[in-house]
Tab-separated table of N, CA and C in Angstrom:
chain	number	residue	atom	x	y	z
I	1	MET	N	-12.163	2.372	-21.784
I	1	MET	CA	-11.177	1.544	-21.092
I	1	MET	C	-11.744	1.193	-19.720
I	2	SER	N	-11.696	-0.083	-19.388
I	2	SER	CA	-12.218	-0.525	-18.091
I	2	SER	C	-11.267	-0.143	-16.965
I	3	ARG	N	-11.761	-0.232	-15.753
I	3	ARG	CA	-10.942	0.104	-14.575
I	3	ARG	C	-9.737	-0.823	-14.465
I	4	SER	N	-9.920	-2.117	-14.722
I	4	SER	CA	-8.802	-3.067	-14.634
I	4	SER	C	-7.763	-2.803	-15.710
I	5	GLN	N	-8.201	-2.388	-16.894
I	5	GLN	CA	-7.250	-2.042	-17.954
I	5	GLN	C	-6.463	-0.786	-17.575
I	6	SER	N	-7.138	0.162	-16.944
I	6	SER	CA	-6.459	1.390	-16.503
I	6	SER	C	-5.402	1.073	-15.460
I	7	VAL	N	-5.739	0.173	-14.521
I	7	VAL	CA	-4.785	-0.213	-13.483
I	7	VAL	C	-3.583	-0.915	-14.112
I	8	LEU	N	-3.830	-1.807	-15.069
I	8	LEU	CA	-2.728	-2.509	-15.747
I	8	LEU	C	-1.849	-1.533	-16.514
I	9	LEU	N	-2.454	-0.551	-17.168
I	9	LEU	CA	-1.685	0.452	-17.896
I	9	LEU	C	-0.826	1.262	-16.931
I	10	LEU	N	-1.412	1.665	-15.810
I	10	LEU	CA	-0.659	2.418	-14.814
I	10	LEU	C	0.502	1.602	-14.268
I	11	LEU	N	0.271	0.332	-13.969
I	11	LEU	CA	1.350	-0.531	-13.486
I	11	LEU	C	2.442	-0.680	-14.536
I	12	GLY	N	2.058	-0.775	-15.782
I	12	GLY	CA	3.040	-0.873	-16.856
I	12	GLY	C	3.896	0.374	-16.962
I	13	LEU	N	3.258	1.537	-16.798
I	13	LEU	CA	4.005	2.795	-16.850
I	13	LEU	C	4.946	2.930	-15.665
I	14	LEU	N	4.511	2.462	-14.494
I	14	LEU	CA	5.320	2.608	-13.293
I	14	LEU	C	6.439	1.588	-13.196
I	15	THR	N	6.397	0.540	-13.992
I	15	THR	CA	7.433	-0.479	-13.946
I	15	THR	C	8.819	0.120	-14.171
I	16	GLY	N	8.939	1.055	-15.078
I	16	GLY	CA	10.227	1.680	-15.367
I	16	GLY	C	10.443	2.960	-14.590
I	17	CYS	N	9.835	3.069	-13.425
I	17	CYS	CA	9.866	4.324	-12.681
I	17	CYS	C	10.811	4.319	-11.499
I	18	SER	N	11.757	3.453	-11.485
I	18	SER	CA	12.645	3.460	-10.333
I	18	SER	C	14.007	4.010	-10.711
I	19	ALA	N	14.635	4.586	-9.726
I	19	ALA	CA	16.004	5.082	-9.900
I	19	ALA	C	16.952	3.914	-9.683
I	20	SER	N	18.071	3.956	-10.358
I	20	SER	CA	19.058	2.898	-10.156
I	20	SER	C	20.311	3.504	-9.542
I	21	THR	N	20.768	2.915	-8.460
I	21	THR	CA	21.979	3.404	-7.821
I	21	THR	C	23.171	3.053	-8.696
I	22	VAL	N	23.942	4.043	-9.055
I	22	VAL	CA	25.114	3.829	-9.888
I	22	VAL	C	26.273	3.341	-9.032
I	23	SER	N	26.551	4.034	-7.953
I	23	SER	CA	27.651	3.615	-7.089
I	23	SER	C	27.582	4.335	-5.755
I	24	VAL	N	28.175	3.710	-4.758
I	24	VAL	CA	28.310	4.318	-3.441
I	24	VAL	C	29.754	4.137	-3.013
I	25	ASN	N	30.374	5.213	-2.548
I	25	ASN	CA	31.774	5.193	-2.148
I	25	ASN	C	31.880	5.183	-0.626
I	26	ASP	N	32.691	4.306	-0.108
I	26	ASP	CA	32.944	4.284	1.331
I	26	ASP	C	33.869	5.433	1.699
I	27	PRO	N	33.826	5.861	2.942
I	27	PRO	CA	34.713	6.947	3.371
I	27	PRO	C	36.183	6.551	3.254
I	28	SER	N	37.010	7.538	3.059
I	28	SER	CA	38.451	7.308	3.005
I	28	SER	C	38.951	6.841	4.373
I	29	GLN	N	39.869	5.922	4.382
I	29	GLN	CA	40.441	5.413	5.623
I	29	GLN	C	41.719	6.156	6.016
I	30	SER	N	42.168	7.054	5.158
I	30	SER	CA	43.390	7.803	5.441
I	30	SER	C	43.141	8.886	6.482
I	31	ARG	N	44.022	8.989	7.434
I	31	ARG	CA	43.873	10.045	8.437
I	31	ARG	C	44.183	11.416	7.856
I	32	TYR	N	44.784	11.452	6.670
I	32	TYR	CA	45.122	12.702	6.001
I	32	TYR	C	44.068	13.126	4.975
I	33	ALA	N	43.003	12.361	4.859
I	33	ALA	CA	41.965	12.662	3.868
I	33	ALA	C	41.234	13.959	4.231
I	34	PRO	N	40.816	14.717	3.224
I	34	PRO	CA	40.063	15.943	3.504
I	34	PRO	C	38.676	15.626	4.058
I	35	ASP	N	38.058	16.613	4.693
I	35	ASP	CA	36.737	16.426	5.288
I	35	ASP	C	35.697	15.923	4.291
I	36	ASN	N	35.780	16.388	3.044
I	36	ASN	CA	34.767	15.981	2.082
I	36	ASN	C	34.913	14.524	1.624
I	37	GLU	N	35.923	13.821	2.085
I	37	GLU	CA	36.043	12.394	1.817
I	37	GLU	C	35.752	11.565	3.062
I	38	ALA	N	35.349	12.220	4.127
I	38	ALA	CA	35.140	11.516	5.389
I	38	ALA	C	33.821	10.749	5.426
I	39	GLY	N	32.854	11.125	4.624
I	39	GLY	CA	31.552	10.475	4.672
I	39	GLY	C	31.276	9.611	3.457
I	40	ILE	N	30.187	8.906	3.526
I	40	ILE	CA	29.749	8.075	2.399
I	40	ILE	C	29.174	8.995	1.330
I	41	SER	N	29.534	8.741	0.090
I	41	SER	CA	28.987	9.502	-1.028
I	41	SER	C	28.641	8.531	-2.142
I	42	GLY	N	27.910	9.003	-3.107
I	42	GLY	CA	27.536	8.125	-4.201
I	42	GLY	C	26.824	8.861	-5.311
I	43	GLU	N	26.309	8.088	-6.247
I	43	GLU	CA	25.604	8.612	-7.409
I	43	GLU	C	24.331	7.806	-7.613
I	44	VAL	N	23.278	8.495	-7.984
I	44	VAL	CA	22.016	7.856	-8.342
I	44	VAL	C	21.591	8.451	-9.671
I	45	SER	N	21.045	7.639	-10.543
I	45	SER	CA	20.550	8.161	-11.803
I	45	SER	C	19.160	7.600	-12.077
I	46	TYR	N	18.417	8.342	-12.888
I	46	TYR	CA	17.093	7.887	-13.290
I	46	TYR	C	16.755	8.488	-14.644
I	47	CYS	N	15.833	7.828	-15.343
I	47	CYS	CA	15.375	8.313	-16.642
I	47	CYS	C	14.482	9.523	-16.403
I	48	ASN	N	14.817	10.634	-17.032
I	48	ASN	CA	14.076	11.872	-16.831
I	48	ASN	C	13.239	12.212	-18.064
I	49	ALA	N	12.756	11.186	-18.748
I	49	ALA	CA	11.914	11.361	-19.922
I	49	ALA	C	10.505	10.869	-19.600
I	50	GLY	N	9.557	11.311	-20.363
I	50	GLY	CA	8.185	10.858	-20.182
I	50	GLY	C	7.332	11.893	-19.482
I	51	ALA	N	6.157	11.458	-19.062
I	51	ALA	CA	5.205	12.343	-18.402
I	51	ALA	C	5.778	12.886	-17.099
I	52	LYS	N	5.397	14.103	-16.763
I	52	LYS	CA	5.915	14.747	-15.560
I	52	LYS	C	5.612	13.921	-14.314
I	53	SER	N	4.437	13.337	-14.240
I	53	SER	CA	4.077	12.539	-13.068
I	53	SER	C	4.982	11.321	-12.921
I	54	VAL	N	5.374	10.718	-14.034
I	54	VAL	CA	6.278	9.562	-14.003
I	54	VAL	C	7.684	10.009	-13.611
I	55	ARG	N	8.140	11.143	-14.158
I	55	ARG	CA	9.457	11.683	-13.782
I	55	ARG	C	9.503	12.013	-12.291
I	56	ASN	N	8.411	12.547	-11.754
I	56	ASN	CA	8.353	12.868	-10.323
I	56	ASN	C	8.456	11.618	-9.458
I	57	VAL	N	7.827	10.524	-9.902
I	57	VAL	CA	7.915	9.256	-9.165
I	57	VAL	C	9.351	8.749	-9.179
I	58	ARG	N	10.026	8.860	-10.316
I	58	ARG	CA	11.422	8.416	-10.416
I	58	ARG	C	12.323	9.252	-9.510
I	59	ARG	N	12.107	10.559	-9.481
I	59	ARG	CA	12.931	11.423	-8.628
I	59	ARG	C	12.678	11.100	-7.156
I	60	GLN	N	11.432	10.887	-6.795
I	60	GLN	CA	11.107	10.516	-5.426
I	60	GLN	C	11.813	9.211	-5.050
I	61	ASP	N	11.866	8.267	-5.973
I	61	ASP	CA	12.563	7.002	-5.722
I	61	ASP	C	14.055	7.246	-5.516
I	62	ALA	N	14.626	8.174	-6.297
I	62	ALA	CA	16.045	8.520	-6.116
I	62	ALA	C	16.259	9.108	-4.729
I	63	TYR	N	15.359	10.001	-4.290
I	63	TYR	CA	15.450	10.564	-2.942
I	63	TYR	C	15.418	9.458	-1.887
I	64	GLU	N	14.495	8.528	-2.065
I	64	GLU	CA	14.356	7.434	-1.092
I	64	GLU	C	15.614	6.570	-1.040
I	65	LYS	N	16.228	6.322	-2.188
I	65	LYS	CA	17.456	5.515	-2.214
I	65	LYS	C	18.611	6.236	-1.529
I	66	MET	N	18.750	7.534	-1.775
I	66	MET	CA	19.810	8.298	-1.108
I	66	MET	C	19.567	8.325	0.400
I	67	TYR	N	18.331	8.526	0.796
I	67	TYR	CA	17.971	8.555	2.212
I	67	TYR	C	18.295	7.210	2.866
I	68	ALA	N	17.974	6.119	2.178
I	68	ALA	CA	18.235	4.775	2.718
I	68	ALA	C	19.739	4.508	2.843
I	69	TRP	N	20.512	4.870	1.811
I	69	TRP	CA	21.963	4.647	1.856
I	69	TRP	C	22.600	5.402	3.011
I	70	CYS	N	22.052	6.595	3.286
I	70	CYS	CA	22.654	7.459	4.303
I	70	CYS	C	22.014	7.294	5.676
I	71	ASN	N	21.102	6.381	5.816
I	71	ASN	CA	20.380	6.216	7.084
I	71	ASN	C	19.797	7.539	7.554
I	72	GLY	N	19.281	8.293	6.635
I	72	GLY	CA	18.654	9.567	6.979
I	72	GLY	C	19.169	10.718	6.157
I	73	GLU	N	19.816	11.641	6.778
I	73	GLU	CA	20.183	12.893	6.138
I	73	GLU	C	21.279	12.746	5.077
I	74	TYR	N	21.106	13.500	4.006
I	74	TYR	CA	22.086	13.543	2.920
I	74	TYR	C	21.983	14.900	2.255
I	75	GLU	N	22.969	15.218	1.447
I	75	GLU	CA	22.900	16.443	0.657
I	75	GLU	C	23.270	16.128	-0.778
I	76	ILE	N	22.638	16.839	-1.688
I	76	ILE	CA	22.947	16.690	-3.106
I	76	ILE	C	24.132	17.600	-3.412
I	77	VAL	N	25.175	17.014	-3.970
I	77	VAL	CA	26.396	17.754	-4.274
I	77	VAL	C	26.332	18.350	-5.674
I	78	LYS	N	25.775	17.575	-6.613
I	78	LYS	CA	25.762	18.002	-8.014
I	78	LYS	C	24.690	17.219	-8.751
I	79	GLU	N	24.114	17.829	-9.775
I	79	GLU	CA	23.164	17.146	-10.657
I	79	GLU	C	23.467	17.544	-12.088
I	80	GLU	N	23.230	16.606	-12.990
I	80	GLU	CA	23.366	16.952	-14.408
I	80	GLU	C	22.567	15.975	-15.263
I	81	ASP	N	22.190	16.439	-16.437
I	81	ASP	CA	21.506	15.596	-17.410
I	81	ASP	C	22.542	14.982	-18.328
I	82	GLN	N	22.315	13.728	-18.668
I	82	GLN	CA	23.211	13.024	-19.574
I	82	GLN	C	22.378	12.218	-20.553
I	83	ARG	N	22.984	11.868	-21.650
I	83	ARG	CA	22.320	10.973	-22.597
I	83	ARG	C	22.640	9.550	-22.175
I	84	GLY	N	21.616	8.751	-22.012
I	84	GLY	CA	21.809	7.374	-21.600
I	84	GLY	C	21.600	6.411	-22.750
I	85	ALA	N	22.049	5.199	-22.573
I	85	ALA	CA	21.886	4.171	-23.602
I	85	ALA	C	20.420	3.748	-23.731
I	86	LEU	N	19.746	3.601	-22.600
I	86	LEU	CA	18.359	3.154	-22.612
I	86	LEU	C	17.370	4.305	-22.535
I	87	CYS	N	17.818	5.444	-22.084
I	87	CYS	CA	16.951	6.611	-21.930
I	87	CYS	C	17.670	7.830	-22.494
I	88	PRO	N	17.028	8.571	-23.372
I	88	PRO	CA	17.701	9.729	-23.971
I	88	PRO	C	17.973	10.863	-22.989
I	89	GLU	N	17.219	10.919	-21.890
I	89	GLU	CA	17.385	11.982	-20.902
I	89	GLU	C	17.616	11.354	-19.530
I	90	GLN	N	18.857	11.109	-19.213
I	90	GLN	CA	19.236	10.496	-17.939
I	90	GLN	C	19.616	11.595	-16.957
I	91	ARG	N	19.029	11.592	-15.775
I	91	ARG	CA	19.367	12.553	-14.721
I	91	ARG	C	20.292	11.871	-13.731
I	92	ARG	N	21.432	12.473	-13.464
I	92	ARG	CA	22.416	11.892	-12.558
I	92	ARG	C	22.603	12.815	-11.370
I	93	ILE	N	22.558	12.251	-10.162
I	93	ILE	CA	22.671	13.019	-8.924
I	93	ILE	C	23.833	12.476	-8.110
I	94	TRP	N	24.749	13.344	-7.711
I	94	TRP	CA	25.828	12.989	-6.805
I	94	TRP	C	25.396	13.434	-5.417
I	95	PHE	N	25.557	12.578	-4.426
I	95	PHE	CA	25.123	12.921	-3.083
I	95	PHE	C	26.186	12.561	-2.055
I	96	LYS	N	26.050	13.141	-0.865
I	96	LYS	CA	26.957	12.870	0.249
I	96	LYS	C	26.101	12.764	1.494
I	97	CYS	N	26.363	11.732	2.272
I	97	CYS	CA	25.639	11.556	3.523
I	97	CYS	C	26.074	12.625	4.516
I	98	ALA	N	25.101	13.205	5.218
I	98	ALA	CA	25.397	14.211	6.234
I	98	ALA	C	25.939	13.527	7.476
I	99	LYS	N	26.767	14.250	8.207
I	99	LYS	CA	27.365	13.689	9.425
I	99	LYS	C	26.369	13.648	10.546
């Protein structure tokens, strides 16, 4: 395999390596809302199937998206694996922006 073919193969593998933001929730506007509803929270998911190096790139992309949404610090509230329509092993992460 030539170097250019290797690069094209790598680019093809990385094309599906991004996390997709499922949703982001704005803070509650109620003055009676609990503290855990005071900040921005959301969900990010990514396909957790394939080679470990590809899964690591997808997770890193999920981290970057959470960091961007929160303008910096965030915390992961919960994670779980789910079966997805396009990917048999979907990883879903719930996060909350730090104050």
